[in-house]
CSV table of C-alpha atoms in Angstrom, one decimal:
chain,number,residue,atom,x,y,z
A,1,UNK,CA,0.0,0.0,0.0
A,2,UNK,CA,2.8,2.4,0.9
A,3,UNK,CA,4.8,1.6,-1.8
A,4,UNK,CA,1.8,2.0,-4.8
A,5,UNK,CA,1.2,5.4,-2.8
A,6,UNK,CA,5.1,6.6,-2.9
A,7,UNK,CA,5.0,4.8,-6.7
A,8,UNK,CA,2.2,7.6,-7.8
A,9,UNK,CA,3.7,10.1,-6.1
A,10,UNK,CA,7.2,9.8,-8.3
A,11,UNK,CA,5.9,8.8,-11.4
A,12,UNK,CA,3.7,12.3,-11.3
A,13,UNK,CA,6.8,14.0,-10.5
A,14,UNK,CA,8.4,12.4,-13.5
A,15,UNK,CA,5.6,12.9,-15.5
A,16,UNK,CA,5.6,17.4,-14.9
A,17,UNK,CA,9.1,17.2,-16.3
A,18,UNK,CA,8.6,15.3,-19.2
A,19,UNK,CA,5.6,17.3,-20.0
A,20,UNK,CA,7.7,20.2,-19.6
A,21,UNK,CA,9.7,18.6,-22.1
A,22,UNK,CA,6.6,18.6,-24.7
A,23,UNK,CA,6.0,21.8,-24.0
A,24,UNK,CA,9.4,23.0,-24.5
A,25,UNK,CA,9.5,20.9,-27.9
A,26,UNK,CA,6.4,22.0,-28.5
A,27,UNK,CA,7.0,25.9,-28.5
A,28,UNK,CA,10.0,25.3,-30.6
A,29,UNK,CA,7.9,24.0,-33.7
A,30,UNK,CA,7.3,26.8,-35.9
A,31,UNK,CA,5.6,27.2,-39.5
A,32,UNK,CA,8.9,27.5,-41.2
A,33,UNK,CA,10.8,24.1,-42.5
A,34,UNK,CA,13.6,24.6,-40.3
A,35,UNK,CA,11.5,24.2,-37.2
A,36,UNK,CA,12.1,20.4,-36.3
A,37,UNK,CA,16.0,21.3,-37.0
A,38,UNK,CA,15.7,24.1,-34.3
A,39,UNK,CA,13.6,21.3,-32.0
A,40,UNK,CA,17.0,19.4,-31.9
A,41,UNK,CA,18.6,22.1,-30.5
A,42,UNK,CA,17.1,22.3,-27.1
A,43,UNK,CA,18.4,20.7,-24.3
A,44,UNK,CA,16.8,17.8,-22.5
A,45,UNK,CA,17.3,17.1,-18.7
A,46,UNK,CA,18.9,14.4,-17.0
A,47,UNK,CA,20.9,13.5,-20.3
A,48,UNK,CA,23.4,10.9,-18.5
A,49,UNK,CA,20.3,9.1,-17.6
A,50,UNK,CA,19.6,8.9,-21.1
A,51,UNK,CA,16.1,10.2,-21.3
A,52,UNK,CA,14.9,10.2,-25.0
A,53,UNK,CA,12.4,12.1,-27.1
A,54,UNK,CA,10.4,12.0,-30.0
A,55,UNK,CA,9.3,15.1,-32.4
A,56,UNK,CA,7.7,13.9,-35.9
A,57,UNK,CA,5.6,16.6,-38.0
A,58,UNK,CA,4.0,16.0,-41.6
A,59,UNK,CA,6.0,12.7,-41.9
A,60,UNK,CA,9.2,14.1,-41.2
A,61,UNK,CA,10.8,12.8,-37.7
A,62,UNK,CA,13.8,13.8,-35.6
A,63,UNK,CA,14.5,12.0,-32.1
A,64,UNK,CA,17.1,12.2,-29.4
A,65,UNK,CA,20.5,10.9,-29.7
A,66,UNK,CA,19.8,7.7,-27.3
A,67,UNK,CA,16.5,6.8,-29.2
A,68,UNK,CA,16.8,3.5,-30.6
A,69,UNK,CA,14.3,2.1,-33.3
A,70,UNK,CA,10.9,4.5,-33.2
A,71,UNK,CA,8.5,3.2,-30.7
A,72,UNK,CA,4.9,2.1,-31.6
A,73,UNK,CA,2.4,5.1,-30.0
A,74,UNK,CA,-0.9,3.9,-32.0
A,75,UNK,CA,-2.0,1.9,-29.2
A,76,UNK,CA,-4.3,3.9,-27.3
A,77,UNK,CA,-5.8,2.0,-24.5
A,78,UNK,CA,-4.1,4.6,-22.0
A,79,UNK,CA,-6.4,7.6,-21.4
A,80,UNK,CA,-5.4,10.6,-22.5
A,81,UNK,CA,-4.9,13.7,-19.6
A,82,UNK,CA,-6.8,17.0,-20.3
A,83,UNK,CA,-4.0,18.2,-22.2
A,84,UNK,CA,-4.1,15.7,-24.6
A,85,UNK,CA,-1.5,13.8,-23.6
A,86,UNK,CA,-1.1,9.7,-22.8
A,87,UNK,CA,1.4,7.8,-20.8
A,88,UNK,CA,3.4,5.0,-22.5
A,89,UNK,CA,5.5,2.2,-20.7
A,90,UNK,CA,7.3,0.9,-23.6
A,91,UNK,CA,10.7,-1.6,-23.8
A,92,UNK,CA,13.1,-0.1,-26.1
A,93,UNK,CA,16.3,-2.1,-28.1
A,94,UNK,CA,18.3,-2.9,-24.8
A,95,UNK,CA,15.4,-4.3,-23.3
A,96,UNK,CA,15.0,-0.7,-20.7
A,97,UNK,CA,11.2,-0.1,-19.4
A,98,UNK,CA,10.3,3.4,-20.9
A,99,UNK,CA,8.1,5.8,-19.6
A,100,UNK,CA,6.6,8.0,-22.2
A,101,UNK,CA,4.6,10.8,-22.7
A,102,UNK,CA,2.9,11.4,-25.9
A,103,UNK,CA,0.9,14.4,-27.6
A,104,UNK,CA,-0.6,13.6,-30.6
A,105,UNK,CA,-2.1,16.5,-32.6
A,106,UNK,CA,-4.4,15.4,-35.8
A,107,UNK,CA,-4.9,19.1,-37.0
A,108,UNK,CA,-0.9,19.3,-37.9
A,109,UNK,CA,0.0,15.4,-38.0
A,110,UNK,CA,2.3,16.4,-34.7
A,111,UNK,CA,3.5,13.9,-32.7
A,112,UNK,CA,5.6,14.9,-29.2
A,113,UNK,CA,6.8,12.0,-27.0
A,114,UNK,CA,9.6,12.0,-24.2
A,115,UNK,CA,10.3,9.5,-22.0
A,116,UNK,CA,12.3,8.2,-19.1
A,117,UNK,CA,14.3,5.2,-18.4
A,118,UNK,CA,11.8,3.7,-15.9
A,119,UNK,CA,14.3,2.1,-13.5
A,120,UNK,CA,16.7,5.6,-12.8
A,121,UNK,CA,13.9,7.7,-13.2
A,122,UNK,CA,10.9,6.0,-11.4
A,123,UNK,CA,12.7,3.0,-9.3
A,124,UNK,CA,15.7,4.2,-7.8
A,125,UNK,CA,13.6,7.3,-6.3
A,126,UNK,CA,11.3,4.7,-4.8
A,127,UNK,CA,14.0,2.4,-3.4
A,128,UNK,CA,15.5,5.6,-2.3
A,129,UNK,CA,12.4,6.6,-0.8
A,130,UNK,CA,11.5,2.9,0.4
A,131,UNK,CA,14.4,2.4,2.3
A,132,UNK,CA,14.4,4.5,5.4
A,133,UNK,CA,10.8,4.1,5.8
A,134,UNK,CA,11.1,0.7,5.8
A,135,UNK,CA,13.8,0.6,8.5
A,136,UNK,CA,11.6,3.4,10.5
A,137,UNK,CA,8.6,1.1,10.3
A,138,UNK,CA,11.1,-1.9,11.4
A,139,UNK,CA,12.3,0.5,14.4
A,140,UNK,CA,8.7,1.4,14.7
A,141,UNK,CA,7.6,-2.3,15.1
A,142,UNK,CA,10.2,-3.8,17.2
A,143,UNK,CA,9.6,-0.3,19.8
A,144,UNK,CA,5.6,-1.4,20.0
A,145,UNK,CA,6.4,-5.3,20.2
A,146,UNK,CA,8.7,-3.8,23.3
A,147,UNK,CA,5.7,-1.5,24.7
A,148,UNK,CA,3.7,-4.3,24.7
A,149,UNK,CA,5.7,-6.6,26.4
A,150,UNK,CA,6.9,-4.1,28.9
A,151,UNK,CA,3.0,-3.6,29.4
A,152,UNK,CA,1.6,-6.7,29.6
A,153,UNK,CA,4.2,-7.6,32.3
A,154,UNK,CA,3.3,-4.4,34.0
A,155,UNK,CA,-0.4,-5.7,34.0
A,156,UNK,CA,0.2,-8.8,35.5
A,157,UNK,CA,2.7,-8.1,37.7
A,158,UNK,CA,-0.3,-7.4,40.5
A,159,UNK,CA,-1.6,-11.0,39.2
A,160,UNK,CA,1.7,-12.4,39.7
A,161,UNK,CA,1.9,-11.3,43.7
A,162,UNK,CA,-1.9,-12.2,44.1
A,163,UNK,CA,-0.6,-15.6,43.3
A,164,UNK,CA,2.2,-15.8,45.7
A,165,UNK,CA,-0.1,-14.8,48.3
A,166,UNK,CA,-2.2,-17.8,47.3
A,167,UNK,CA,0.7,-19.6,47.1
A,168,UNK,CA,1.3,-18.4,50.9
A,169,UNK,CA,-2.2,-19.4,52.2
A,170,UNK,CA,-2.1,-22.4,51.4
A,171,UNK,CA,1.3,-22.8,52.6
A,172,UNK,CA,-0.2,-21.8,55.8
A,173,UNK,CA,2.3,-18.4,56.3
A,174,UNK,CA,-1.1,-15.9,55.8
A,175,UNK,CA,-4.8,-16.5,56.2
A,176,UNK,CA,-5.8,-14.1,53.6
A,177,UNK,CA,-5.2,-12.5,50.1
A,178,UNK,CA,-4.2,-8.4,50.7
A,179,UNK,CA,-6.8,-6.0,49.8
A,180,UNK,CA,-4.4,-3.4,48.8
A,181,UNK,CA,-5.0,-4.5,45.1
A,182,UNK,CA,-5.5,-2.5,41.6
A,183,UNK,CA,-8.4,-1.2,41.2
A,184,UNK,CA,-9.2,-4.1,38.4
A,185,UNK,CA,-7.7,-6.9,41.0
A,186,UNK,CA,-9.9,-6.0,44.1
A,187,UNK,CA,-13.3,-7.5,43.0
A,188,UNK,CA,-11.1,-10.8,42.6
A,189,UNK,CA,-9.3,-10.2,46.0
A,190,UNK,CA,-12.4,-9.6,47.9
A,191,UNK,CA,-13.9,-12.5,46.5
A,192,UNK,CA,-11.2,-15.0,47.1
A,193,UNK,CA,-10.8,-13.9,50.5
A,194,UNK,CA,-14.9,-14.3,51.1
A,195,UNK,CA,-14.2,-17.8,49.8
A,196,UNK,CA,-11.5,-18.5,52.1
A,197,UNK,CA,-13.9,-17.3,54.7
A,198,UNK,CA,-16.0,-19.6,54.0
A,199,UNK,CA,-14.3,-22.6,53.7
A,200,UNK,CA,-12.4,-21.8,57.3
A,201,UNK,CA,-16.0,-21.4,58.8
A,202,UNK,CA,-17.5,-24.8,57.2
A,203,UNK,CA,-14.2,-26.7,58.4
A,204,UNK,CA,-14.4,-25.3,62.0
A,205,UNK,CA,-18.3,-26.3,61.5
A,206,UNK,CA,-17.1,-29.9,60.4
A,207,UNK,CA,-14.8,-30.4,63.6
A,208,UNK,CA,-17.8,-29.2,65.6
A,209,UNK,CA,-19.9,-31.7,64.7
A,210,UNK,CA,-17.6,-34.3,64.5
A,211,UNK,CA,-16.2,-33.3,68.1
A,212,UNK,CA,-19.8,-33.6,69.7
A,213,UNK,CA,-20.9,-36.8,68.1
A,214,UNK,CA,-17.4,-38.5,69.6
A,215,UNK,CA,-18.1,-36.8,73.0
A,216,UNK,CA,-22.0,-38.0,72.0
A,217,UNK,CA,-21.3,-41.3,72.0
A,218,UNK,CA,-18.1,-41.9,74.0
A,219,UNK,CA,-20.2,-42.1,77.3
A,220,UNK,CA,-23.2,-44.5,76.5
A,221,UNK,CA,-20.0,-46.7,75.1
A,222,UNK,CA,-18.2,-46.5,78.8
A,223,UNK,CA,-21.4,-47.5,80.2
A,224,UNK,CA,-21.7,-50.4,77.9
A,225,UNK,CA,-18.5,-51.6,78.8
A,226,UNK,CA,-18.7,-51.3,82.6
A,227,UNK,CA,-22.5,-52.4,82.6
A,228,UNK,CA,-22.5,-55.9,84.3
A,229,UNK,CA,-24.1,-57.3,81.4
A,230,UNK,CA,-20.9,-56.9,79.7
A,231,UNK,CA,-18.3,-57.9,82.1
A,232,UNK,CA,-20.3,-61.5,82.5
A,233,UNK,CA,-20.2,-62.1,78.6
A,234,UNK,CA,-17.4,-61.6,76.5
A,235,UNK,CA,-19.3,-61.7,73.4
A,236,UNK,CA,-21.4,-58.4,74.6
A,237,UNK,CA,-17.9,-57.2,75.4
A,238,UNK,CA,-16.0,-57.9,72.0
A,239,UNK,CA,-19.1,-56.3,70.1
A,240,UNK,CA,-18.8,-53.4,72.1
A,241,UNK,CA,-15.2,-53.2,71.4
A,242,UNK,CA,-15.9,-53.6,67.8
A,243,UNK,CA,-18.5,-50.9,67.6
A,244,UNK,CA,-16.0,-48.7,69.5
A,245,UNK,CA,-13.3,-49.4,67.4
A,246,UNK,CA,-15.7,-48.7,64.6
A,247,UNK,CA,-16.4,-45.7,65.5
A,248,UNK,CA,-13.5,-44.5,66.1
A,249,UNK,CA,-12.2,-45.1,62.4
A,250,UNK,CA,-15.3,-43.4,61.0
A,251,UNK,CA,-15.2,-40.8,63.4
A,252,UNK,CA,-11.4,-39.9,62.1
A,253,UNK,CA,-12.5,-40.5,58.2
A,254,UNK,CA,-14.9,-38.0,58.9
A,255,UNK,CA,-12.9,-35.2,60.8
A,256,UNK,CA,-10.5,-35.9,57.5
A,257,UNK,CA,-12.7,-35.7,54.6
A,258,UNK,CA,-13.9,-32.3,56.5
A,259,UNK,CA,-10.0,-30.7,55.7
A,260,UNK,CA,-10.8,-31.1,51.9
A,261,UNK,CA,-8.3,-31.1,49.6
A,262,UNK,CA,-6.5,-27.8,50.1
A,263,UNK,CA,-5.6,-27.4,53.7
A,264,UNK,CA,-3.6,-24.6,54.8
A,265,UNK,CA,-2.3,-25.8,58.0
A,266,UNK,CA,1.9,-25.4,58.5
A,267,UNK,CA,3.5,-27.9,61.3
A,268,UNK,CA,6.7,-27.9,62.6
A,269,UNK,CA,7.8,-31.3,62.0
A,270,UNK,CA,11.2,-31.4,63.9
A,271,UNK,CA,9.3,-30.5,67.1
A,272,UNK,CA,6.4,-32.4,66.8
A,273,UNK,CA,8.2,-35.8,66.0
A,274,UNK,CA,10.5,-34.5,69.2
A,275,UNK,CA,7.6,-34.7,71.9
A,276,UNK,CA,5.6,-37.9,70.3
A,277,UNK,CA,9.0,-39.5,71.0
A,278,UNK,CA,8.7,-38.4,74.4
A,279,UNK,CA,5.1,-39.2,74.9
A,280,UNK,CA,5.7,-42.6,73.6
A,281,UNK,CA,8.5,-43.2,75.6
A,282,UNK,CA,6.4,-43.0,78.6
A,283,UNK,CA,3.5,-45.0,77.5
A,284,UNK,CA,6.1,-47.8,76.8
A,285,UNK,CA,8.2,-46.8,80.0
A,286,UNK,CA,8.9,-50.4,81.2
A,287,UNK,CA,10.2,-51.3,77.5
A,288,UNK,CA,14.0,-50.2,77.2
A,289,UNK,CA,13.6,-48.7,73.6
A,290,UNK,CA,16.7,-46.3,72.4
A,291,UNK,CA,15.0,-43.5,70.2
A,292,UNK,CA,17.3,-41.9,67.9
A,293,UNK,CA,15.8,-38.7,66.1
A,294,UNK,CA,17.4,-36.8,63.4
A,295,UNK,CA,15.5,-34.4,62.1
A,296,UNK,CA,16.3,-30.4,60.3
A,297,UNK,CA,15.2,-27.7,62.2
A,298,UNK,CA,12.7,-25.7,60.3
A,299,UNK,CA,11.1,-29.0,58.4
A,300,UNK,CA,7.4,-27.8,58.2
A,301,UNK,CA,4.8,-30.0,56.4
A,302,UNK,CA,1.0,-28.8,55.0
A,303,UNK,CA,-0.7,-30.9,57.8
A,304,UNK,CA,-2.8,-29.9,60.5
A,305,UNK,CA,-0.7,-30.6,63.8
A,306,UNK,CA,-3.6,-33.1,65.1
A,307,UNK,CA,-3.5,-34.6,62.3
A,308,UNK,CA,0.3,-34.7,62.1
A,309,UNK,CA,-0.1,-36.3,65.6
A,310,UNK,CA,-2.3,-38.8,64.8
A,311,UNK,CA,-0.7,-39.9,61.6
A,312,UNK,CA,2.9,-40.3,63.6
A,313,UNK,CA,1.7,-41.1,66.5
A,314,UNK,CA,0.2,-44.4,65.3
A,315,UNK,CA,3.5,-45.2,63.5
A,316,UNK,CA,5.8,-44.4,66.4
A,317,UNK,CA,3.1,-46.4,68.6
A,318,UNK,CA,3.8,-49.6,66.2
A,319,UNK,CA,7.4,-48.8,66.8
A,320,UNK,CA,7.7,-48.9,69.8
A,321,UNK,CA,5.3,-52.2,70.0
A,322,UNK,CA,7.5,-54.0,68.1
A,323,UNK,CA,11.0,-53.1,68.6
A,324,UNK,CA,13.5,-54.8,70.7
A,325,UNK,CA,15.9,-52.0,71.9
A,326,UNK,CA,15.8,-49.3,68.8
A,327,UNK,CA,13.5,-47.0,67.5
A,328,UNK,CA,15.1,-44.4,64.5
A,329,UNK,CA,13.2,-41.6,63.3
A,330,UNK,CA,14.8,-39.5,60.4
A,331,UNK,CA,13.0,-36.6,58.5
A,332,UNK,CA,14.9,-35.3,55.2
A,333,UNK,CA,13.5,-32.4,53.2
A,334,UNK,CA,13.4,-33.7,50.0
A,335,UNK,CA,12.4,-30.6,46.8
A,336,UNK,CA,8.4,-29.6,47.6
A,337,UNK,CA,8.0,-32.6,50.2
A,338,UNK,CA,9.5,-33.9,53.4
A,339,UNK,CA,10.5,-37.4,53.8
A,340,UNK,CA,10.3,-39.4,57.2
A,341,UNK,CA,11.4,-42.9,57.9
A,342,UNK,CA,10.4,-44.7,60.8
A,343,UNK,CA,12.4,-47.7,61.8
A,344,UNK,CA,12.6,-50.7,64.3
A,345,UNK,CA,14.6,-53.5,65.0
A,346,UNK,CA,11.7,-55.8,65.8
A,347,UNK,CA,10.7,-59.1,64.1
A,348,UNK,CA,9.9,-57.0,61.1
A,349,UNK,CA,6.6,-57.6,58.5
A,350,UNK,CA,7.4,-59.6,55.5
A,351,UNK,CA,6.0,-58.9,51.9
A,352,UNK,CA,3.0,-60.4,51.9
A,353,UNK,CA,1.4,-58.9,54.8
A,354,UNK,CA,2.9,-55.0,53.6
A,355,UNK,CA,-0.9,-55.2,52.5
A,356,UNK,CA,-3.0,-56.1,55.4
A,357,UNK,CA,-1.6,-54.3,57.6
A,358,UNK,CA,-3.1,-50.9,56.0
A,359,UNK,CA,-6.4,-52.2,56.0
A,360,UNK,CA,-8.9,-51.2,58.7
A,361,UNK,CA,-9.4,-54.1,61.6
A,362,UNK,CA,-6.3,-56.3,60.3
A,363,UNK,CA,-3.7,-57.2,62.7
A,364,UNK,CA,-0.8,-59.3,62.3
A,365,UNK,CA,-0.5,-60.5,65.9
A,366,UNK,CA,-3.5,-60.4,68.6
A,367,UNK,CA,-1.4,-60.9,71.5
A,368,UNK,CA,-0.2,-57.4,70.9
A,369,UNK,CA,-3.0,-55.0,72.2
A,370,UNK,CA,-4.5,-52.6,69.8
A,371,UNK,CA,-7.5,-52.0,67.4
A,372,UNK,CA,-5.6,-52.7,63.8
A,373,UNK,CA,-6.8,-49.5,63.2
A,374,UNK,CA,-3.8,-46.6,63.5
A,375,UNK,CA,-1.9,-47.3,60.3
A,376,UNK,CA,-4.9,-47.1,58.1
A,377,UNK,CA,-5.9,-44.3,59.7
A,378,UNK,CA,-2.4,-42.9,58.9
A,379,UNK,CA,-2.6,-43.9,55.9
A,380,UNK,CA,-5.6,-42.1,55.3
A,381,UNK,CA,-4.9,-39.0,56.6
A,382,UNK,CA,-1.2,-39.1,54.8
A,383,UNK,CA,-3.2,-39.5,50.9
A,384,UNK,CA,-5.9,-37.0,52.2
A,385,UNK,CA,-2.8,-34.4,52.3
A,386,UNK,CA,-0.9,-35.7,49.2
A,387,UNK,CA,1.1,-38.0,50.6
A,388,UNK,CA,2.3,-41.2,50.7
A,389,UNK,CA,3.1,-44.1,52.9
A,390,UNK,CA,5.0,-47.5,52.5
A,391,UNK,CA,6.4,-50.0,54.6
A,392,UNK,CA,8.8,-52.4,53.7
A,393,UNK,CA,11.9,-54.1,55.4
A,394,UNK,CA,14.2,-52.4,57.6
A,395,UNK,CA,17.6,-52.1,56.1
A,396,UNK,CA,20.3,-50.6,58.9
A,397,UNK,CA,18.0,-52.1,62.1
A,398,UNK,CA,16.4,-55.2,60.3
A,399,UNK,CA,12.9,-54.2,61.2
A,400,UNK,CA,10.1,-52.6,60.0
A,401,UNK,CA,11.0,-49.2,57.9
A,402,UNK,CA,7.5,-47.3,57.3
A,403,UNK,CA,8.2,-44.6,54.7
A,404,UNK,CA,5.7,-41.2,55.0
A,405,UNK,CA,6.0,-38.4,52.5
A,406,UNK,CA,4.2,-35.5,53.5
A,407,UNK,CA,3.9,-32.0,51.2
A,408,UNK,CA,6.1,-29.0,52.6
A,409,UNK,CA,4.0,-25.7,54.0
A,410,UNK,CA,7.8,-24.2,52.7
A,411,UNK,CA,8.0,-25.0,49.5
């Protein structure tokens, strides 16, 4: 588009001086026989670019010095300008583009044509033209492709913090998304942080409820077991141990599901893991078991601490159960999660039973007291945070080595 525009813009300017030309050719025909002679004489412009001209009068023709063989003018498909003359783009001898003017004047047989070699004339002055607006429009173009990029990350630079405060929240280092937003970014701040709202408020609701139904039915279960009834039957007893055991696993899957899927609790794992060790080395105070604990200060995990608790403490309770002298607990922080292995030099669990023992109810050994309950409750609570638990063989204490990967609230 630009170049048609600077093309028309040229060729008119070429196209006043070679109807100057005509005119000047023109004027010098007069009535006398000499006058084509005397046309010869006047000077033409631009002669080392070879422009050329025509003059023929009652059959009699003179041209310019450069003119090769006589072009063909009859052709008139090209309108004629209100002066009577018509433009011409012809190929002379050398195989040069032409651009030619011609007046043709019946009432005289005159015939005026000049013309320009189209490529010096025309094509260099548009190349010449071309150029620097091209490089201005590259300059141009790369400077807007730069704006824009410079804006755009401008614009969502206030996206890019309102997503490490998300990040934060559910991290559990801030309970809420700042309000001191863009204009454009505060409706979405003010919603998120009603949402977080709610949700907090339904999950306290959840615990609640799940709180009163275990204090709801721990006492009629108490009286069941000390009722006389019970003590005389064993049967009456072991079902009321069942159901209590029973509830007691539903009760936790239900305080769990309540977290959802996007808790933003933060626990200290070094500390924690510290006084379950020490709890559990009271509980099993007659049992000389060694606990070694190697843990890195600062190791926090996206787990409620109750939770964390109960998922640990059932493990460390198995533990110490089972081992002989030695119970090793190591946590490692291992890129977004933390890593804890659990280890004890007991009889260890071979492959076969890895399985059962995650299962609600299923014991390996009823001479050991307990519900079979704690590692599929840890279990569950580990997968309802992200994690992962395994067991397998012990390899330094030739035990049983439970493997729990938790997500880090650091990460």
């Amino acid at each position: 588009m630009i170049n048609a525009v600077l093309e028309r813009f040229v060729v008119r300017q070429v196209d006043g001086r070679l109807d100057a030309q005509i005119a000047l050719l023109d004027a010098s025909l007069t009535n006398g026989d000499d006058s084509l002679e005397k046309a010869r004489d006047r000077p033409f412009i631009d002669r080392r670019e070879k422009w050329v001209w025509v003059v023929s009068r009652n059959g009699r023709t003179i041209e310019s010095e450069f003119l090769g063989s006589r072009p063909d003018f009859s052709e008139r498909t090209r309108k004629a300008d209100p002066n009577g003359i018509r433009p011409f783009d012809l190929h002379d001898d050398d195989g040069r583009l032409i651009h030619w003017r011609v007046l043709r004047r019946s009432s005289d047989a005159t015939l005026i044509a000049a013309g320009a070699p189209y490529d010096p004339a025309i094509g260099r002055p548009l190349r010449e033209a071309m150029q620097p607006l091209v490089w201005a429009l590259l300059a141009l173009g790369v400077a807007l492709v730069l704006a824009a990029l410079v804006q755009v990350r401008l614009g969502l630079r206030p996206l890019k913090s309102l997503q490490a405060e998300l990040h934060d929240i559910r991290a559990g280092r801030r309970q809420e998304v700042s309000q001191d937003q863009p204009s454009e970014i505060m409706p979405l701040a003010a919603e998120l942080n009603k949402l977080l709202g709610e949700n907090t408020e339904t999950l306290a609701h959840a615990r609640r409820h799940v709180a009163n139904l275990a204090h709801g039915l721990k006492t009629p279960l108490a009286t069941l077991v000390a009722a006389p009834s019970a003590a005389a039957d064993p049967q009456i007893r072991n079902l009321v141990e069942r159901m209590d055991r029973l509830i007691r696993h539903h009760l936790t899957r239900a305080r769990a599901a309540a977290l959802g899927e996007a808790s933003r609790a933060r626990t200290d794992a070094g500390a924690r893991l510290a006084e379950l060790a020490e709890v559990m080395r009271a509980v099993h105070a007659p049992k000389p078991v060694q606990v070694a604990l190697d843990a890195p200060a600062e190791a926090f995990v996206a787990c409620e601490a109750q939770d964390f608790d109960e998922i640990f403490g059932n493990i460390i309770d198995n533990a110490f159960k089972w081992a002989n002298e030695t119970v090793r607990i190591v946590a490692s922080r291992e890129m977004r999660e933390v890593c804890f292995s659990i280890e004890d030099d007991g009889p260890g669990v071979n492959a076969e039973a890895v399985r059962d023992v995650l299962e609600p109810g299923k014991r390996l050994d009823e001479t050991v007291p307990g519900y079979g309950f704690g590692l599929s409750i840890a279990r569950e609570l580990v997968e309802l945070y992200g994690g992962s638990i395994r067991l397998r063989a012990s390899q330094g204490l030739k035990g049983t080595s439970v493997e729990v990967r938790l997500p880090s609230a650091s990460s």
